[in-house]
XYZ file of C-alpha atoms in Angstrom:
314
model
C -123.140 2.847 -166.538
C -123.714 3.609 -162.961
C -121.057 4.683 -160.480
C -120.622 1.772 -157.628
C -121.838 3.105 -154.510
C -118.797 4.723 -152.340
C -118.480 2.097 -149.284
C -119.199 3.417 -145.626
C -118.364 2.354 -142.439
C -119.998 2.750 -138.942
C -117.528 3.639 -135.892
C -119.198 2.800 -132.347
C -118.402 4.723 -129.292
C -120.189 3.313 -126.073
C -117.959 5.069 -123.818
C -116.651 8.465 -125.524
C -114.470 10.968 -123.791
C -113.682 14.779 -123.889
C -110.148 14.456 -123.825
C -108.315 17.354 -122.023
C -104.447 17.366 -122.321
C -101.751 19.839 -121.034
C -98.032 20.303 -120.285
C -96.422 21.053 -116.929
C -92.515 21.447 -116.054
C -92.273 19.035 -113.613
C -94.895 16.508 -111.993
C -94.926 16.751 -107.952
C -97.176 15.388 -105.451
C -99.110 17.781 -103.112
C -97.818 20.629 -104.573
C -100.066 22.999 -106.961
C -98.913 22.369 -110.650
C -99.616 25.211 -113.002
C -100.504 23.559 -116.615
C -100.203 25.079 -119.727
C -100.849 24.594 -123.332
C -104.313 23.041 -122.854
C -106.302 21.544 -125.686
C -109.683 19.781 -125.428
C -110.735 16.766 -128.158
C -113.587 14.795 -129.048
C -112.313 11.606 -127.786
C -112.597 7.885 -127.142
C -111.692 4.776 -129.487
C -114.762 4.832 -131.943
C -114.827 9.039 -132.107
C -111.126 9.143 -132.678
C -111.785 6.250 -135.419
C -114.517 8.390 -136.808
C -112.568 11.584 -136.983
C -109.667 9.881 -138.646
C -111.671 8.608 -141.483
C -113.095 12.341 -141.650
C -109.853 13.791 -141.719
C -108.455 11.603 -144.357
C -111.735 12.622 -146.660
C -114.257 10.089 -145.910
C -117.791 10.620 -144.487
C -118.397 7.968 -141.732
C -121.436 7.285 -139.585
C -120.673 7.569 -135.933
C -122.875 5.729 -132.990
C -122.363 7.552 -129.456
C -123.914 7.165 -126.040
C -123.798 10.489 -124.497
C -125.501 12.698 -121.395
C -125.199 15.916 -119.205
C -123.645 19.128 -120.238
C -120.455 17.206 -121.302
C -122.364 15.399 -123.631
C -123.761 18.066 -125.348
C -120.519 19.771 -125.777
C -119.010 16.624 -127.313
C -121.875 16.388 -129.800
C -121.471 19.906 -130.748
C -117.816 19.714 -131.539
C -118.865 16.574 -133.673
C -121.656 18.064 -135.415
C -119.172 20.616 -137.166
C -116.955 17.692 -138.806
C -118.448 15.727 -142.083
C -119.716 12.890 -139.731
C -123.077 11.603 -139.744
C -124.371 11.429 -135.981
C -126.131 8.595 -134.265
C -127.207 9.614 -130.547
C -128.289 7.601 -127.805
C -129.118 9.877 -124.785
C -128.066 8.941 -121.241
C -129.077 9.871 -118.100
C -125.018 10.526 -116.763
C -122.773 12.853 -117.831
C -119.872 12.074 -120.566
C -116.426 11.293 -118.951
C -113.444 13.634 -119.253
C -110.096 12.166 -119.528
C -106.885 14.298 -118.750
C -103.405 13.742 -120.027
C -100.532 15.564 -118.604
C -96.816 16.001 -120.381
C -93.715 16.369 -117.992
C -91.751 18.382 -120.218
C -88.735 17.614 -117.758
C -88.328 14.149 -118.644
C -91.261 13.760 -121.593
C -93.300 11.421 -119.956
C -97.282 11.580 -119.948
C -99.434 10.532 -117.136
C -102.944 9.711 -118.397
C -106.062 9.673 -116.391
C -108.962 8.100 -117.401
C -112.165 7.702 -115.589
C -114.583 4.831 -116.250
C -117.055 6.791 -117.439
C -121.058 6.515 -116.576
C -123.667 3.921 -116.059
C -125.644 2.966 -118.938
C -129.172 1.360 -118.983
C -130.060 -1.912 -120.684
C -132.872 0.725 -122.730
C -129.637 2.474 -123.895
C -127.687 -0.292 -125.321
C -131.140 -1.754 -126.798
C -131.409 1.448 -128.808
C -127.808 1.555 -129.687
C -128.079 -1.837 -130.547
C -131.005 -1.256 -133.188
C -128.872 1.491 -134.843
C -126.112 -1.116 -135.316
C -128.768 -3.375 -136.825
C -130.516 -0.741 -139.290
C -127.083 0.194 -140.528
C -126.621 -1.596 -144.461
C -123.095 -0.296 -144.738
C -119.955 -1.939 -145.419
C -117.723 -1.834 -142.233
C -118.457 -1.643 -138.754
C -116.081 -0.646 -136.166
C -116.175 -1.318 -132.367
C -113.746 0.455 -130.613
C -112.971 1.466 -127.177
C -114.188 0.517 -123.779
C -117.576 -0.346 -122.686
C -119.267 1.943 -120.219
C -120.574 0.605 -116.820
C -123.633 -1.232 -116.909
C -122.782 -2.735 -120.385
C -122.327 -6.285 -120.564
C -118.974 -7.989 -121.786
C -120.585 -9.493 -124.723
C -122.027 -5.745 -125.741
C -119.464 -5.979 -128.625
C -120.542 -9.561 -129.468
C -124.008 -8.915 -130.168
C -123.044 -5.726 -132.202
C -121.018 -7.853 -134.328
C -123.507 -10.448 -134.839
C -125.845 -7.979 -135.627
C -123.614 -6.296 -137.916
C -122.420 -9.391 -139.682
C -126.306 -10.580 -140.475
C -126.491 -7.254 -142.384
C -123.353 -8.199 -144.163
C -121.242 -5.527 -142.905
C -117.541 -6.409 -142.001
C -116.545 -5.653 -138.363
C -113.023 -4.377 -137.005
C -112.665 -4.663 -133.215
C -110.256 -2.731 -131.316
C -111.453 -3.674 -127.212
C -109.927 -4.113 -124.110
C -109.224 -7.939 -123.134
C -112.100 -9.052 -121.496
C -114.455 -7.749 -124.046
C -112.362 -9.243 -126.936
C -112.443 -12.559 -125.323
C -116.116 -12.317 -125.222
C -116.555 -10.907 -128.653
C -114.114 -13.708 -130.954
C -115.685 -16.635 -131.870
C -119.126 -15.376 -131.601
C -119.169 -13.291 -134.624
C -117.128 -13.371 -138.042
C -114.711 -10.472 -137.296
C -112.596 -8.924 -140.483
C -109.910 -7.435 -138.207
C -108.950 -7.575 -134.792
C -106.460 -5.311 -133.002
C -105.015 -6.665 -130.115
C -102.396 -4.953 -127.986
C -98.994 -7.268 -127.175
C -100.556 -7.508 -123.719
C -103.888 -8.596 -124.727
C -102.507 -11.052 -127.616
C -100.272 -12.657 -124.485
C -103.600 -12.994 -122.702
C -105.410 -14.722 -125.759
C -102.572 -17.252 -126.161
C -102.073 -17.540 -122.627
C -98.250 -17.054 -122.850
C -95.513 -14.578 -122.836
C -94.399 -13.444 -126.264
C -91.039 -12.490 -127.666
C -90.717 -10.155 -130.855
C -90.595 -12.987 -133.384
C -93.653 -15.137 -131.012
C -96.064 -12.090 -131.937
C -96.265 -12.968 -135.609
C -96.765 -17.098 -134.787
C -99.250 -16.054 -132.116
C -101.142 -13.580 -134.265
C -101.144 -16.151 -137.066
C -102.649 -19.006 -134.886
C -105.282 -16.558 -134.055
C -106.076 -16.648 -137.607
C -105.546 -20.150 -138.141
C -108.436 -20.894 -135.084
C -110.833 -18.620 -137.076
C -111.177 -15.870 -134.415
C -110.757 -13.091 -137.272
C -109.643 -12.888 -140.722
C -106.852 -10.745 -139.810
C -105.131 -9.811 -136.650
C -103.038 -6.928 -136.549
C -100.902 -5.853 -133.417
C -98.816 -2.566 -133.474
C -95.514 -2.570 -131.317
C -94.309 1.234 -131.535
C -90.633 1.131 -132.343
C -90.591 -2.536 -133.036
C -93.045 -2.175 -135.845
C -95.989 -4.048 -136.596
C -97.356 -7.309 -137.648
C -100.611 -8.461 -139.853
C -101.415 -12.065 -140.078
C -104.214 -13.230 -142.370
C -104.794 -15.593 -145.010
C -101.694 -14.696 -147.091
C -99.613 -15.260 -144.272
C -97.461 -12.831 -141.987
C -96.457 -9.332 -142.938
C -94.048 -7.659 -140.806
C -93.627 -3.742 -141.150
C -90.814 -1.578 -139.250
C -91.314 1.196 -137.487
C -91.672 4.706 -138.860
C -88.765 7.275 -137.401
C -90.541 10.134 -136.608
C -90.252 13.225 -133.886
C -92.450 11.789 -130.870
C -94.624 14.512 -129.410
C -97.170 12.128 -127.863
C -98.280 8.169 -128.127
C -102.392 9.414 -127.532
C -104.516 8.394 -130.195
C -101.689 6.383 -132.295
C -103.797 3.149 -132.146
C -107.230 4.820 -133.201
C -105.319 6.454 -135.838
C -104.165 2.990 -137.173
C -107.547 1.864 -137.024
C -109.098 4.847 -138.844
C -106.865 4.799 -141.436
C -107.293 1.127 -142.156
C -110.992 1.453 -142.429
C -110.284 4.447 -144.611
C -108.210 2.584 -147.369
C -110.602 -0.503 -147.408
C -113.567 1.975 -148.108
C -111.274 3.171 -151.188
C -111.619 -0.672 -152.024
C -107.633 -1.300 -151.040
C -106.727 -4.726 -150.220
C -106.157 -5.272 -146.436
C -102.395 -5.426 -146.647
C -102.254 -1.577 -148.549
C -104.743 -0.338 -145.652
C -102.683 -2.176 -142.810
C -99.330 0.177 -144.178
C -101.032 3.085 -144.627
C -102.323 2.477 -140.797
C -98.964 2.261 -139.811
C -98.341 5.511 -141.290
C -101.485 6.942 -139.588
C -99.790 5.657 -136.183
C -96.643 7.307 -136.685
C -98.251 10.539 -138.185
C -100.239 10.969 -135.073
C -97.143 10.305 -132.586
C -95.805 13.744 -134.462
C -99.140 15.779 -132.890
C -98.749 17.297 -129.455
C -101.200 16.176 -127.063
C -104.703 13.968 -127.617
C -104.178 15.403 -131.569
C -104.736 12.354 -134.136
C -102.885 12.074 -137.366
C -103.026 14.775 -140.208
C -103.834 13.738 -143.777
C -100.723 15.300 -145.286
C -98.211 13.548 -142.388
C -100.005 10.222 -143.140
C -99.441 10.422 -146.857
C -95.906 11.683 -146.619
C -94.747 8.833 -144.458
C -96.910 6.071 -146.538
C -95.539 7.477 -149.761
C -92.214 7.774 -148.454
C -92.194 4.094 -147.255
C -93.623 3.087 -150.479
C -90.756 4.538 -152.456
C -88.168 2.465 -150.358
C -89.917 -1.048 -150.993
């Protein structure tokens, strides 16, 4: 008997970053502030999703648009990981994002450039890579670069679905609105603000689950996941609404928690697990990411320690 083919995933990062994080005692205007503990990481939604899948033991594919010296640095970092890389070269340089944590208050200050401008040819080349992917899951995550139409992810989702892949979507509001309803979506992960925009009203904690269920009922996606930090997380799907409480951990940084959630969900789905279990692992990964400093993502041992501890309580 032949072994079943391992499930595969393609993460899409059209606007990746080099994430630089550091610490300062106090943020002050005008004055020169000396930072310390500087860290540099490959970043951006789809890049982070692929890194988490690799951290958990998978070997994802990753599509990136990169250019300039910063793009070369990003590619060099990623090629050292168990990730199969698809690179579309662009003319302008890959962006650099900055995060500074003020130690006195614990606040994080994030500076995220809009990024390079891309051409129609760049986007057409990226779309061709999606069309050639014959795997199981495609994850469109993160912002679009300048020059990319708001329906870029919608066209990629259509191409992925035509090949039989399940699509997971985690992107900003205007792009989200352009994508939902255009192609079958397995899972969408809006923020609370994006969910309020989609349903057209403010939501209290209980209303989040109802609004997510309404999107499922209306066919926007098979599943809708909303993570709310200390308020826990909601999953709406064909089997109803699942509420998972927040995981109590010592928080060092909230950066990367959402991407860690998505990456863990995809990895567990690649193992053949049901969505509800993948959702729980995703919540554990988000909590594990909050335990790491700066722009670091979740660590495998932390993810499973949290997941197994919660499973033992249920």
